[in-house]
Coordinates of C-alpha atoms and ligand atoms in Angstrom, one line a residue:
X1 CA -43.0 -25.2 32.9
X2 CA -42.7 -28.3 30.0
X3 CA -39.7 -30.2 31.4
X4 CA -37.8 -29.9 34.8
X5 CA -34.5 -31.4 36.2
X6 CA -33.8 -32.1 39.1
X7 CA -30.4 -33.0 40.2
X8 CA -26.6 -31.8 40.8
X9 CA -24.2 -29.2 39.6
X10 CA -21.0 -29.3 40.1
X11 CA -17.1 -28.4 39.2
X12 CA -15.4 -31.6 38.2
X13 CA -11.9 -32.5 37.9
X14 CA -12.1 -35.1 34.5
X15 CA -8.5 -37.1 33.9
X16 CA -8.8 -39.2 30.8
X17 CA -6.4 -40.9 28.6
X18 CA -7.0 -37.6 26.4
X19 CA -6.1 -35.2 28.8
X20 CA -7.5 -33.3 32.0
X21 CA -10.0 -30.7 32.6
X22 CA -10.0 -28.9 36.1
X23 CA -12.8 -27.6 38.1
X24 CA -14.9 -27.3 35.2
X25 CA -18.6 -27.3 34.7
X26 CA -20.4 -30.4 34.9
X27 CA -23.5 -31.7 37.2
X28 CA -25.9 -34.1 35.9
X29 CA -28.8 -31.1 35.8
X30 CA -26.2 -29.0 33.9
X31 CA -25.8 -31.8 31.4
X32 CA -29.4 -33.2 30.9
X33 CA -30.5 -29.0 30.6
X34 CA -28.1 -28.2 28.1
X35 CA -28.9 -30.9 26.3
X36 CA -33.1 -31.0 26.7
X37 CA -32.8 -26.9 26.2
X38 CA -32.3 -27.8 22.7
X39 CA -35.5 -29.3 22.2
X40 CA -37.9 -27.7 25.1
X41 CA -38.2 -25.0 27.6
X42 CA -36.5 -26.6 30.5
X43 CA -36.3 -25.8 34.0
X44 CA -33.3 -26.5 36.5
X45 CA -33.6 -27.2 40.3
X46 CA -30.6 -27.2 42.2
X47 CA -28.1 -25.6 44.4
X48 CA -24.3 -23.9 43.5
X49 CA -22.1 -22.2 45.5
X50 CA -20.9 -18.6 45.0
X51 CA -18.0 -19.9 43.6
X52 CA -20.1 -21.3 40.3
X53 CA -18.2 -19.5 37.0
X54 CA -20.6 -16.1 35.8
X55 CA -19.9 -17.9 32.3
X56 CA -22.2 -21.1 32.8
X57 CA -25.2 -18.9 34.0
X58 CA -24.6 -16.9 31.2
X59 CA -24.7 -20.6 29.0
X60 CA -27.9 -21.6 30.8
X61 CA -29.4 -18.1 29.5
X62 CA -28.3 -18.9 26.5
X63 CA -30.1 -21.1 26.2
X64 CA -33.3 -19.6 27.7
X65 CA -33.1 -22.5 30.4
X66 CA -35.4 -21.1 33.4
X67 CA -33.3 -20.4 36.2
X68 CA -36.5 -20.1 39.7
X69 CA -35.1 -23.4 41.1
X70 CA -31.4 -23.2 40.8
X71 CA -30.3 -21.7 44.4
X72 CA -26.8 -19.9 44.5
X73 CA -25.5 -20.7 48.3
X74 CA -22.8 -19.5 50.0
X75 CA -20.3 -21.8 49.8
X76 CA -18.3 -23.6 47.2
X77 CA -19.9 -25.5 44.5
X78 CA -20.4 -29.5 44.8
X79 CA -16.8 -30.9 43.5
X80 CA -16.3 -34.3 41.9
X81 CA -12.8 -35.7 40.4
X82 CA -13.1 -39.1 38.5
X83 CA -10.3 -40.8 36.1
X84 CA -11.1 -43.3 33.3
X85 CA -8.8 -46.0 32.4
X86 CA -7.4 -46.9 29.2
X87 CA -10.5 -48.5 27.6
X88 CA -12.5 -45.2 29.1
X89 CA -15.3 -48.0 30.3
X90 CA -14.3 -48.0 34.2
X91 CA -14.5 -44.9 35.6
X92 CA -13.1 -44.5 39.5
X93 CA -14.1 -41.3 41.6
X94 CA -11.1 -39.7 43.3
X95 CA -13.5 -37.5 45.3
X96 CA -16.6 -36.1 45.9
X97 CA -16.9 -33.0 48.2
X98 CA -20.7 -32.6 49.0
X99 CA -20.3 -28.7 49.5
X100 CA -23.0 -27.0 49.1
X101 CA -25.1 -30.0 47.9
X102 CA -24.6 -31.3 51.7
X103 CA -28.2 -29.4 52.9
X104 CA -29.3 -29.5 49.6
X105 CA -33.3 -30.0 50.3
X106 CA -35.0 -29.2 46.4
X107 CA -38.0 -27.5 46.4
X108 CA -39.7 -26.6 43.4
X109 CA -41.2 -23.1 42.3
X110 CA -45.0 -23.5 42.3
X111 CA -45.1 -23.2 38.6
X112 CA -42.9 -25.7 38.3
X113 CA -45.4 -28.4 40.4
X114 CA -47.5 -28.8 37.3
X115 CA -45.1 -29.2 34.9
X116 CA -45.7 -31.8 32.3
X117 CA -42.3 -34.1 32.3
X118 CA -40.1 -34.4 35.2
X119 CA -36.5 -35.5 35.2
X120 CA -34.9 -36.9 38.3
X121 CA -31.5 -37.1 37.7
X122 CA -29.0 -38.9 40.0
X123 CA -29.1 -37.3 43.6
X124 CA -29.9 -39.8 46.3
X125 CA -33.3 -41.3 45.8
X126 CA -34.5 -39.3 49.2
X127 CA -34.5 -36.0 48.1
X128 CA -35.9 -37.7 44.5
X129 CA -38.9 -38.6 46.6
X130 CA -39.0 -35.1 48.1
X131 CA -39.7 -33.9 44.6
X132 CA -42.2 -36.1 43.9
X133 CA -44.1 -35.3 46.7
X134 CA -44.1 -31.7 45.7
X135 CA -46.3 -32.5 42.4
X136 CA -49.3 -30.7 41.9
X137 CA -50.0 -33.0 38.7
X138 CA -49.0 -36.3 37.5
X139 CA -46.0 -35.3 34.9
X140 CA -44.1 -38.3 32.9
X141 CA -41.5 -38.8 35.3
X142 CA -38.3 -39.9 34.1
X143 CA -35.2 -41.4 36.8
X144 CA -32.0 -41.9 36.7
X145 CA -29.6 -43.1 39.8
X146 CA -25.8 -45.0 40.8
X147 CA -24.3 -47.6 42.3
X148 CA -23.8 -45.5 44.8
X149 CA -27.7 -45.5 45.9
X150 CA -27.8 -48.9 45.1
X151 CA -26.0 -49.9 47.4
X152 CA -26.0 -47.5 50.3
X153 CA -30.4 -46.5 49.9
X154 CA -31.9 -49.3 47.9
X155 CA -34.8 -49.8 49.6
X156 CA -35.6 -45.8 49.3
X157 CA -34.4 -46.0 45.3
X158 CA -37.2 -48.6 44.9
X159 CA -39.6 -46.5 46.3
X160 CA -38.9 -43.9 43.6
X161 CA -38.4 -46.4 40.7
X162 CA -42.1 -47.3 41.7
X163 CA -43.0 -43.7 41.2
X164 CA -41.0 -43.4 37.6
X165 CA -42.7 -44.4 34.3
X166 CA -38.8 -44.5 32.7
X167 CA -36.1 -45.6 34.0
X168 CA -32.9 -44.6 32.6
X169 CA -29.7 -47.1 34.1
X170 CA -26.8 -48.8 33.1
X171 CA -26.6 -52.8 32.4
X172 CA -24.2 -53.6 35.8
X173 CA -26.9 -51.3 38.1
X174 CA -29.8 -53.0 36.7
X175 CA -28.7 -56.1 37.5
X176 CA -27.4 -54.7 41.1
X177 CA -30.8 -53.2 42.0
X178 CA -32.8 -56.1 40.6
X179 CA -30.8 -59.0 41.9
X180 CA -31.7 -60.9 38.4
X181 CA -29.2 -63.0 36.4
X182 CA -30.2 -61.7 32.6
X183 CA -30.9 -58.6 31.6
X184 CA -34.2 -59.2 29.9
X185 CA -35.4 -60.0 33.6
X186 CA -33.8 -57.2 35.2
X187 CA -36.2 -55.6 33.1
X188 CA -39.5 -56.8 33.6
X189 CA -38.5 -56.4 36.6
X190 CA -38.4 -53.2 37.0
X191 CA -41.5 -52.9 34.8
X192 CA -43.7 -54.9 37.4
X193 CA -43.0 -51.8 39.6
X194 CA -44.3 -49.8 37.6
X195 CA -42.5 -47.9 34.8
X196 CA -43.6 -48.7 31.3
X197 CA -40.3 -48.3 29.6
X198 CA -36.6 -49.0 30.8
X199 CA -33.5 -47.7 28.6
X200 CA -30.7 -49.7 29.5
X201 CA -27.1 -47.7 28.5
X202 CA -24.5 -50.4 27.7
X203 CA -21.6 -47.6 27.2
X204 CA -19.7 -47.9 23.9
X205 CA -22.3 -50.6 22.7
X206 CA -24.9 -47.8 22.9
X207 CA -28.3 -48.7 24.2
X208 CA -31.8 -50.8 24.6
X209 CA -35.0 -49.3 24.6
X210 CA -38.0 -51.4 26.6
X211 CA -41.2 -50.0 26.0
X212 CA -44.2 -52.0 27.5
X213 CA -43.9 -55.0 25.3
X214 CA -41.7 -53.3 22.4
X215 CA -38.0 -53.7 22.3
X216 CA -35.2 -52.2 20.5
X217 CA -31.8 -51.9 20.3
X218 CA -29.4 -48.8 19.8
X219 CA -25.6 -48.1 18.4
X220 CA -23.6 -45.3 20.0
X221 CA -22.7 -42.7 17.2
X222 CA -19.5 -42.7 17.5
X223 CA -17.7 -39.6 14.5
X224 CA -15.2 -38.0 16.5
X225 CA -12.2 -39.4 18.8
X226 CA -14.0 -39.9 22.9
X227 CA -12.0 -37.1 24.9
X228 CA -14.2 -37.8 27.9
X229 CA -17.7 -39.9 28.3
X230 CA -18.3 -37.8 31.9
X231 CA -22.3 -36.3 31.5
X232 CA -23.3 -38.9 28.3
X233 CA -25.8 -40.2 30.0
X234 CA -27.0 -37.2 31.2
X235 CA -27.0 -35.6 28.0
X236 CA -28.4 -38.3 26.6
X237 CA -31.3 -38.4 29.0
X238 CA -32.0 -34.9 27.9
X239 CA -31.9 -35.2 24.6
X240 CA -34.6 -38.1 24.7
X241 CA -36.8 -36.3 27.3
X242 CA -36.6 -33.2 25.8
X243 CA -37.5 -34.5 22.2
X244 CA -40.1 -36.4 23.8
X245 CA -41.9 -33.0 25.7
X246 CA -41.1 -31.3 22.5
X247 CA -43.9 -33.3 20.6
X248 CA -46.6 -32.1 22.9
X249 CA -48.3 -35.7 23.4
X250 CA -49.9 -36.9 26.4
X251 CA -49.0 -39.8 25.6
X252 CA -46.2 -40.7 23.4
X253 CA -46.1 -43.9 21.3
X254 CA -43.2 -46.5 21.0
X255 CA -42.2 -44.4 17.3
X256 CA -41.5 -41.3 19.4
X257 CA -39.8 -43.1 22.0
X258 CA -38.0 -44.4 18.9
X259 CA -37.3 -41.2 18.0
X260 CA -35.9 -39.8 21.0
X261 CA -33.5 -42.6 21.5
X262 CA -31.7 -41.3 18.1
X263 CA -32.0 -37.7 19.4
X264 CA -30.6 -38.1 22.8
X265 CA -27.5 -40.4 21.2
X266 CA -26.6 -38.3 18.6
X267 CA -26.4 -35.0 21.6
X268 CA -24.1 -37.6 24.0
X269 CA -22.3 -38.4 21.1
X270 CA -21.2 -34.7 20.6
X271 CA -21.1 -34.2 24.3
X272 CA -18.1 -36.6 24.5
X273 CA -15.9 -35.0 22.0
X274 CA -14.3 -32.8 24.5
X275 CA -14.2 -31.9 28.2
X276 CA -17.0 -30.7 30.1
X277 CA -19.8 -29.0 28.2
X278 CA -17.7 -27.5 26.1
X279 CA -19.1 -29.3 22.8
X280 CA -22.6 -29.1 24.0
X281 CA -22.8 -24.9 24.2
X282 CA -20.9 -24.6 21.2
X283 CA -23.1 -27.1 18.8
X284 CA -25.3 -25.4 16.5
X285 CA -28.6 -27.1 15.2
X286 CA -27.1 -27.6 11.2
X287 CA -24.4 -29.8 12.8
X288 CA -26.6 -31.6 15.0
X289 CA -29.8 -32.1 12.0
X290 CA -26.4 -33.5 9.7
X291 CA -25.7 -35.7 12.3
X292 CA -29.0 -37.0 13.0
X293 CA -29.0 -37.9 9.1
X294 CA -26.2 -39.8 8.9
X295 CA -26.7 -41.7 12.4
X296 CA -30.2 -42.5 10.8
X297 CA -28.9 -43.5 7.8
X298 CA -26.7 -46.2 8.9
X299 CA -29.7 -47.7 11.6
Ligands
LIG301 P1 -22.3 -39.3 34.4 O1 -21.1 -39.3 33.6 O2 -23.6 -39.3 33.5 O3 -22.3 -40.4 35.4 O4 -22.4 -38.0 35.2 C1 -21.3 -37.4 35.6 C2 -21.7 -36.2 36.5 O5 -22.3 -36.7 37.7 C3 -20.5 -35.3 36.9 O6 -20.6 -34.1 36.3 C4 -20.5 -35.3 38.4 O7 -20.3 -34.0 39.0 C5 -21.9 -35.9 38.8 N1 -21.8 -36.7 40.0 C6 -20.8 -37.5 40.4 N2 -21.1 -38.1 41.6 C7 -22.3 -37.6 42.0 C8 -23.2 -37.8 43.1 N3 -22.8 -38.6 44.1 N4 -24.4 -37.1 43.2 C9 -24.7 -36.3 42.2 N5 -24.0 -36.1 41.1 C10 -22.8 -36.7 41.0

């Protein structure tokens, strides 16, 4: 397998200033796959419950995204309801019902063990470490996490970060898990653990890319009105690993990294143009290669 993701899927309940979106299909695997299935042959590791809609397997298929390591439990399906605020920055979780996610103990098909990039998107840092345990190879691991872990499994969450070689976080959990003032030392940092490159998301100021001693900065691309920002980062993240695996280089350079920063921006910023995956199934690659121009364009 090129690129697999490990993390959750779920039915969320989404109220934004927008509108609402019930039980619907979201997950951080589901986004970063949808998104990184664009790009790469992906494959998804996770557990659903019975009650997960016939209509989003029939997406992943879709988009030929290898289903070996996404279990179907008996059970409902991992269910998380948030609601953003006016400026659509804070986000506050109404609830989170583990489910089926509760035992939730990945373990990866044995062609999955030597895959070449690794995803590791936000379950607790535990079962992250699970995963890595289970590699037969040393893949480009990529890591994402939350508050949450931050503050309730730090200690385990460093463990992993020292395990990552990029680290994908948000500007208040970088500061949270490093305990630094500024942001450029929350950064090195985290690369004295051990990953070469940190992408800090700064939300509706877009991003920063760290890579070993290079630096750059990134605008969101914003074209449509923001119906609901739930699974950017996510989407993002596979966008930028996906168009990284997709360029079959042991070892990409700080251009490709470059490169996969626009990729993965311009996916979120589709993503977030309506409620759940809705915009991300129904893009087709014209719109997205348009997109890509004009984002570039205006860098
Ligand atoms: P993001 O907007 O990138 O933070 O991702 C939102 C997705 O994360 C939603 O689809 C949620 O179902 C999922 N999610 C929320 N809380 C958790 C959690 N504790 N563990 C795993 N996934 C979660």
């Amino acid at each position: 397998m090129a690129l697999v993701v490990v993390g959750s899927i779920a039915l969320d309940t989404v109220i934004t200033p927008r509108g609402r979106s019930d039980n619907a299909v979201g997950g951080s695997a589901t986004f970063f796959s949808l998104a990184a299935a664009r790009k790469t042959r992906v494959g998804i590791v996770g557990v659903a419950g019975k009650d997960f809609p016939a209509s989003a397997i029939a997406d992943f298929e879709k988009m030929h995204i290898d289903l070996q390591g996404l279990e179907i439990r008996e059970g409902k399906t991992f269910r998380w309801g948030g609601i953003y605020r006016i400026n659509m920055k804070e986000r506050e979780t109404l609830y989170t019902d583990l489910n089926v996610f509760e035992h939730f103990s990945p373990t990866l098909p044995r062609e999955y063990r030597s895959c070449r990039m690794l995803f590791l998107a936000n379950i607790h840092p535990a079962l992250q470490l699970r995963v890595l345990d289970q590699m037969e190879n040393k893949p480009l691991v990529g890591l994402d996490s939350m508050n949450l872990w931050i503050k309730t499994a730090k200690a385990t969450l460093i463990e992993a970060v020292k395990r990552s070689d990029i680290i994908i976080i948000n500007d208040e959990e970088i500061i949270q898990l490093t305990e630094e003032q500024y942001l450029a030392d929350a950064v090195l940092h985290i690369q004295s653990l051990g990953p070469h490159t940190v992408i800090v998301k700064k939300g509706k100021y877009g991003a920063e890319l760290f890579h070993k001693k290079n630096h750059a900065v990134y605008p969101i691309c914003p074209e449509k009105a923001l119906v609901d920002p739930t699974g950017a980062g996510d989407t993002f993240a596979g966008g930028f690993m996906g168009y990284l695996d997709s360029l079959n280089k042991p070892i990409p350079d700080f251009y490709d990294y470059h490169e996969a920063m626009i990729y993965g921006t311009v996916l979120a910023s589709f993503l977030v143009e309506s409620f759940s995956t809705d915009r991300l199934t129904s893009l087709n690659d014209e719109e997205i290669k348009t997109r890509l121009r004009k984002f570039k364009d205006r860098l």
